[in-house]
């Protein structure tokens, strides 16, 4: 049964994203516009649900739809602010207030021990913080394009990395059964067995390593990290 809080739930349709963007990667402006469209759609459904064809009281559902629409509006507004920031329309502080740590290209090679290390690639929250900090009189400011000048970063979010890791692990599970096991001598298609012949859900290490090596070579993995972001030159 699907857990409503399970963010790992995925379908093939979820990967159909080309229609969301004009280029090869989605922009923050495109994200903001798409979220605004979804928000409106939810509010329209909530309005229509006030008078359904069949007499059923849907007030809890309607309230939930409007609540989620409100949450999407907040996320969309944040995406819109970030779109202005990355385009260079919004001044940003050159350093984080309190710590004085630089960010962007200026952070390369710095030893920032707190807050997850140097902010070479700033988070959304950090950019909004820097925009707020730029309003303080006397603060040295820059823009996102200026601060990121010279940076050649192939970027994907932690969420994408986690998803690709799940896809890799699922592929390894399939690959294991394609191989014979040199340890317990079972054939392909059969699960490993213990010394007394009991079937085990866990494959022997040598068989697992061979499966991992095959999958990693096929998908482009090196250790725990993807060698390259798919679809990006």
Short mmCIF file of C-alpha atoms in Angstrom, two decimals:
data_model
loop_
_atom_site.label_atom_id
_atom_site.label_comp_id
_atom_site.label_asym_id
_atom_site.label_seq_id
_atom_site.Cartn_x
_atom_site.Cartn_y
_atom_site.Cartn_z
CA UNK A 1 0.00 0.00 0.00
CA UNK A 2 1.31 3.44 -0.91
CA UNK A 3 2.50 5.56 1.99
CA UNK A 4 1.46 9.17 1.46
CA UNK A 5 4.77 10.28 2.97
CA UNK A 6 6.86 8.00 0.75
CA UNK A 7 8.73 10.38 -1.54
CA UNK A 8 10.47 7.45 -3.24
CA UNK A 9 7.24 6.36 -4.95
CA UNK A 10 7.87 6.67 -8.66
CA UNK A 11 6.18 5.78 -11.92
CA UNK A 12 7.33 5.77 -15.53
CA UNK A 13 5.10 8.81 -16.18
CA UNK A 14 7.12 10.77 -13.61
CA UNK A 15 10.13 10.68 -15.93
CA UNK A 16 8.14 12.28 -18.78
CA UNK A 17 9.38 15.84 -18.17
CA UNK A 18 10.45 17.17 -21.58
CA UNK A 19 7.21 19.13 -21.98
CA UNK A 20 8.00 21.17 -18.86
CA UNK A 21 11.00 22.96 -20.33
CA UNK A 22 12.09 24.70 -23.50
CA UNK A 23 15.70 23.56 -23.16
CA UNK A 24 17.43 20.44 -21.91
CA UNK A 25 17.14 21.50 -18.26
CA UNK A 26 14.34 23.26 -16.45
CA UNK A 27 14.79 26.86 -15.37
CA UNK A 28 13.59 28.34 -12.11
CA UNK A 29 11.25 30.59 -14.08
CA UNK A 30 9.69 27.53 -15.72
CA UNK A 31 9.33 25.87 -12.31
CA UNK A 32 7.56 28.95 -10.94
CA UNK A 33 5.14 29.13 -13.87
CA UNK A 34 4.35 25.40 -13.75
CA UNK A 35 3.67 25.55 -10.01
CA UNK A 36 1.35 28.53 -10.49
CA UNK A 37 -0.59 26.54 -13.09
CA UNK A 38 -0.91 23.54 -10.76
CA UNK A 39 -1.99 25.81 -7.90
CA UNK A 40 -4.75 27.29 -10.04
CA UNK A 41 -5.84 23.83 -11.14
CA UNK A 42 -6.16 22.67 -7.54
CA UNK A 43 -8.23 25.72 -6.62
CA UNK A 44 -10.47 25.13 -9.63
CA UNK A 45 -11.01 21.50 -8.61
CA UNK A 46 -11.81 22.63 -5.06
CA UNK A 47 -14.37 25.10 -6.40
CA UNK A 48 -15.96 22.50 -8.66
CA UNK A 49 -16.07 20.00 -5.79
CA UNK A 50 -18.39 22.32 -3.86
CA UNK A 51 -21.28 21.08 -6.03
CA UNK A 52 -20.49 17.51 -7.18
CA UNK A 53 -22.82 15.58 -9.47
CA UNK A 54 -23.53 13.07 -6.70
CA UNK A 55 -24.66 14.40 -3.29
CA UNK A 56 -21.58 13.81 -1.14
CA UNK A 57 -20.15 16.22 1.43
CA UNK A 58 -16.58 16.89 0.28
CA UNK A 59 -15.63 19.71 2.63
CA UNK A 60 -12.52 17.94 4.06
CA UNK A 61 -11.30 17.19 0.54
CA UNK A 62 -11.97 20.76 -0.57
CA UNK A 63 -10.13 22.20 2.42
CA UNK A 64 -7.19 19.88 1.74
CA UNK A 65 -7.02 20.90 -1.91
CA UNK A 66 -7.02 24.60 -0.99
CA UNK A 67 -4.39 24.02 1.68
CA UNK A 68 -2.11 22.25 -0.79
CA UNK A 69 -2.71 25.00 -3.32
CA UNK A 70 -1.57 27.52 -0.71
CA UNK A 71 1.58 25.51 -0.08
CA UNK A 72 2.30 25.38 -3.81
CA UNK A 73 1.84 29.15 -4.04
CA UNK A 74 4.55 29.64 -1.39
CA UNK A 75 6.92 27.28 -3.21
CA UNK A 76 6.14 28.95 -6.55
CA UNK A 77 6.76 32.41 -5.14
CA UNK A 78 10.11 31.22 -3.78
CA UNK A 79 11.00 29.79 -7.19
CA UNK A 80 10.09 33.13 -8.75
CA UNK A 81 12.37 35.00 -6.35
CA UNK A 82 15.20 32.59 -7.09
CA UNK A 83 14.63 33.04 -10.83
CA UNK A 84 15.18 36.80 -10.41
CA UNK A 85 18.27 36.13 -8.32
CA UNK A 86 19.97 33.77 -10.80
CA UNK A 87 19.24 36.19 -13.64
CA UNK A 88 21.16 38.86 -11.74
CA UNK A 89 18.23 41.15 -11.03
CA UNK A 90 18.67 40.96 -7.25
CA UNK A 91 21.78 42.16 -5.35
CA UNK A 92 23.37 39.58 -3.07
CA UNK A 93 25.81 39.97 -0.20
CA UNK A 94 29.28 38.77 -1.13
CA UNK A 95 29.60 37.00 2.23
CA UNK A 96 27.33 35.31 4.72
CA UNK A 97 26.40 37.50 7.66
CA UNK A 98 27.75 36.35 11.00
CA UNK A 99 30.48 34.10 9.59
CA UNK A 100 31.87 36.27 6.82
CA UNK A 101 32.29 33.19 4.62
CA UNK A 102 32.38 33.74 0.85
CA UNK A 103 30.29 31.77 -1.63
CA UNK A 104 30.34 30.83 -5.29
CA UNK A 105 33.67 30.95 -7.11
CA UNK A 106 35.17 32.88 -4.16
CA UNK A 107 34.47 29.87 -1.91
CA UNK A 108 36.57 27.44 -3.93
CA UNK A 109 39.48 26.22 -1.87
CA UNK A 110 38.20 27.73 1.39
CA UNK A 111 37.99 25.69 4.56
CA UNK A 112 34.47 26.27 5.84
CA UNK A 113 33.90 23.73 8.59
CA UNK A 114 30.36 24.75 9.58
CA UNK A 115 27.08 24.59 7.64
CA UNK A 116 28.12 21.70 5.41
CA UNK A 117 31.36 23.12 4.05
CA UNK A 118 32.12 25.82 1.45
CA UNK A 119 29.04 27.12 -0.38
CA UNK A 120 30.53 26.79 -3.86
CA UNK A 121 27.05 25.84 -5.05
CA UNK A 122 24.68 27.82 -2.81
CA UNK A 123 21.35 26.42 -1.68
CA UNK A 124 18.05 28.18 -2.28
CA UNK A 125 17.87 29.16 1.37
CA UNK A 126 21.39 30.58 1.26
CA UNK A 127 20.58 32.70 -1.80
CA UNK A 128 17.48 34.13 -0.14
CA UNK A 129 19.58 34.84 2.98
CA UNK A 130 22.20 36.61 0.86
CA UNK A 131 19.49 38.68 -0.84
CA UNK A 132 18.16 39.75 2.53
CA UNK A 133 21.69 40.53 3.76
CA UNK A 134 22.34 42.77 0.77
CA UNK A 135 19.71 45.20 2.08
CA UNK A 136 21.88 46.09 5.09
CA UNK A 137 23.52 49.49 4.51
CA UNK A 138 27.24 49.25 3.79
CA UNK A 139 27.13 45.59 2.76
CA UNK A 140 29.35 44.67 -0.17
CA UNK A 141 27.12 43.18 -2.87
CA UNK A 142 27.40 41.15 -6.03
CA UNK A 143 25.01 39.29 -8.33
CA UNK A 144 24.60 35.59 -8.90
CA UNK A 145 26.14 35.64 -12.41
CA UNK A 146 29.11 37.66 -11.11
CA UNK A 147 29.66 35.43 -8.07
CA UNK A 148 29.42 32.23 -10.12
CA UNK A 149 31.62 33.48 -13.00
CA UNK A 150 34.11 30.87 -14.15
CA UNK A 151 32.24 28.03 -12.46
CA UNK A 152 31.69 25.00 -14.66
CA UNK A 153 29.47 22.85 -12.50
CA UNK A 154 27.41 19.93 -13.74
CA UNK A 155 24.73 20.00 -11.10
CA UNK A 156 22.00 17.72 -9.86
CA UNK A 157 20.22 17.90 -6.54
CA UNK A 158 20.59 15.50 -3.65
CA UNK A 159 17.09 14.28 -4.50
CA UNK A 160 18.27 13.30 -7.99
CA UNK A 161 21.32 11.55 -6.57
CA UNK A 162 19.15 9.60 -4.13
CA UNK A 163 16.73 8.61 -6.90
CA UNK A 164 19.53 7.44 -9.15
CA UNK A 165 21.00 5.50 -6.26
CA UNK A 166 17.66 3.72 -5.79
CA UNK A 167 17.55 2.95 -9.50
CA UNK A 168 21.08 1.59 -9.33
CA UNK A 169 20.31 -0.62 -6.33
CA UNK A 170 17.20 -1.98 -8.03
CA UNK A 171 19.24 -2.79 -11.14
CA UNK A 172 21.81 -4.61 -8.98
CA UNK A 173 19.06 -6.80 -7.50
CA UNK A 174 18.04 -7.84 -11.00
CA UNK A 175 21.64 -8.32 -12.15
CA UNK A 176 22.46 -10.61 -9.22
CA UNK A 177 19.94 -13.17 -10.46
CA UNK A 178 21.46 -13.04 -13.94
CA UNK A 179 24.72 -14.42 -12.58
CA UNK A 180 25.77 -17.80 -11.27
CA UNK A 181 27.18 -17.80 -7.74
CA UNK A 182 30.69 -19.16 -7.41
CA UNK A 183 30.27 -19.46 -3.65
CA UNK A 184 27.15 -21.61 -3.33
CA UNK A 185 27.08 -22.72 -6.99
CA UNK A 186 23.46 -21.80 -7.70
CA UNK A 187 22.56 -21.07 -11.32
CA UNK A 188 21.33 -17.81 -12.77
CA UNK A 189 17.74 -17.11 -11.81
CA UNK A 190 18.21 -18.75 -8.40
CA UNK A 191 18.81 -17.06 -5.07
CA UNK A 192 21.86 -17.85 -3.01
CA UNK A 193 21.63 -20.57 -0.39
CA UNK A 194 23.29 -21.09 2.98
CA UNK A 195 25.69 -23.96 3.73
CA UNK A 196 22.74 -26.11 4.85
CA UNK A 197 20.76 -25.30 1.70
CA UNK A 198 18.38 -22.62 2.99
CA UNK A 199 17.43 -19.91 0.49
CA UNK A 200 18.75 -16.47 1.42
CA UNK A 201 17.50 -13.04 0.40
CA UNK A 202 21.07 -11.79 0.63
CA UNK A 203 23.47 -12.85 -2.14
CA UNK A 204 27.02 -13.90 -1.42
CA UNK A 205 29.50 -11.04 -1.49
CA UNK A 206 31.40 -12.15 -4.59
CA UNK A 207 28.20 -12.50 -6.60
CA UNK A 208 26.97 -9.12 -5.36
CA UNK A 209 30.24 -7.40 -6.20
CA UNK A 210 30.17 -8.77 -9.74
CA UNK A 211 26.58 -7.57 -10.17
CA UNK A 212 27.47 -4.13 -8.83
CA UNK A 213 30.44 -3.87 -11.17
CA UNK A 214 28.30 -4.78 -14.19
CA UNK A 215 25.57 -2.29 -13.29
CA UNK A 216 27.98 0.51 -12.38
CA UNK A 217 29.77 0.11 -15.70
CA UNK A 218 26.45 0.20 -17.53
CA UNK A 219 25.03 3.21 -15.66
CA UNK A 220 28.26 5.16 -15.25
CA UNK A 221 28.81 4.93 -11.52
CA UNK A 222 32.06 5.22 -9.65
CA UNK A 223 31.77 4.04 -6.06
CA UNK A 224 28.73 5.76 -4.55
CA UNK A 225 28.71 8.65 -7.00
CA UNK A 226 27.53 9.03 -10.58
CA UNK A 227 30.36 9.79 -12.98
CA UNK A 228 28.21 12.19 -14.98
CA UNK A 229 24.75 13.65 -14.92
CA UNK A 230 22.70 11.95 -17.66
CA UNK A 231 21.76 14.18 -20.59
CA UNK A 232 24.31 16.88 -19.75
CA UNK A 233 27.45 17.43 -21.82
#
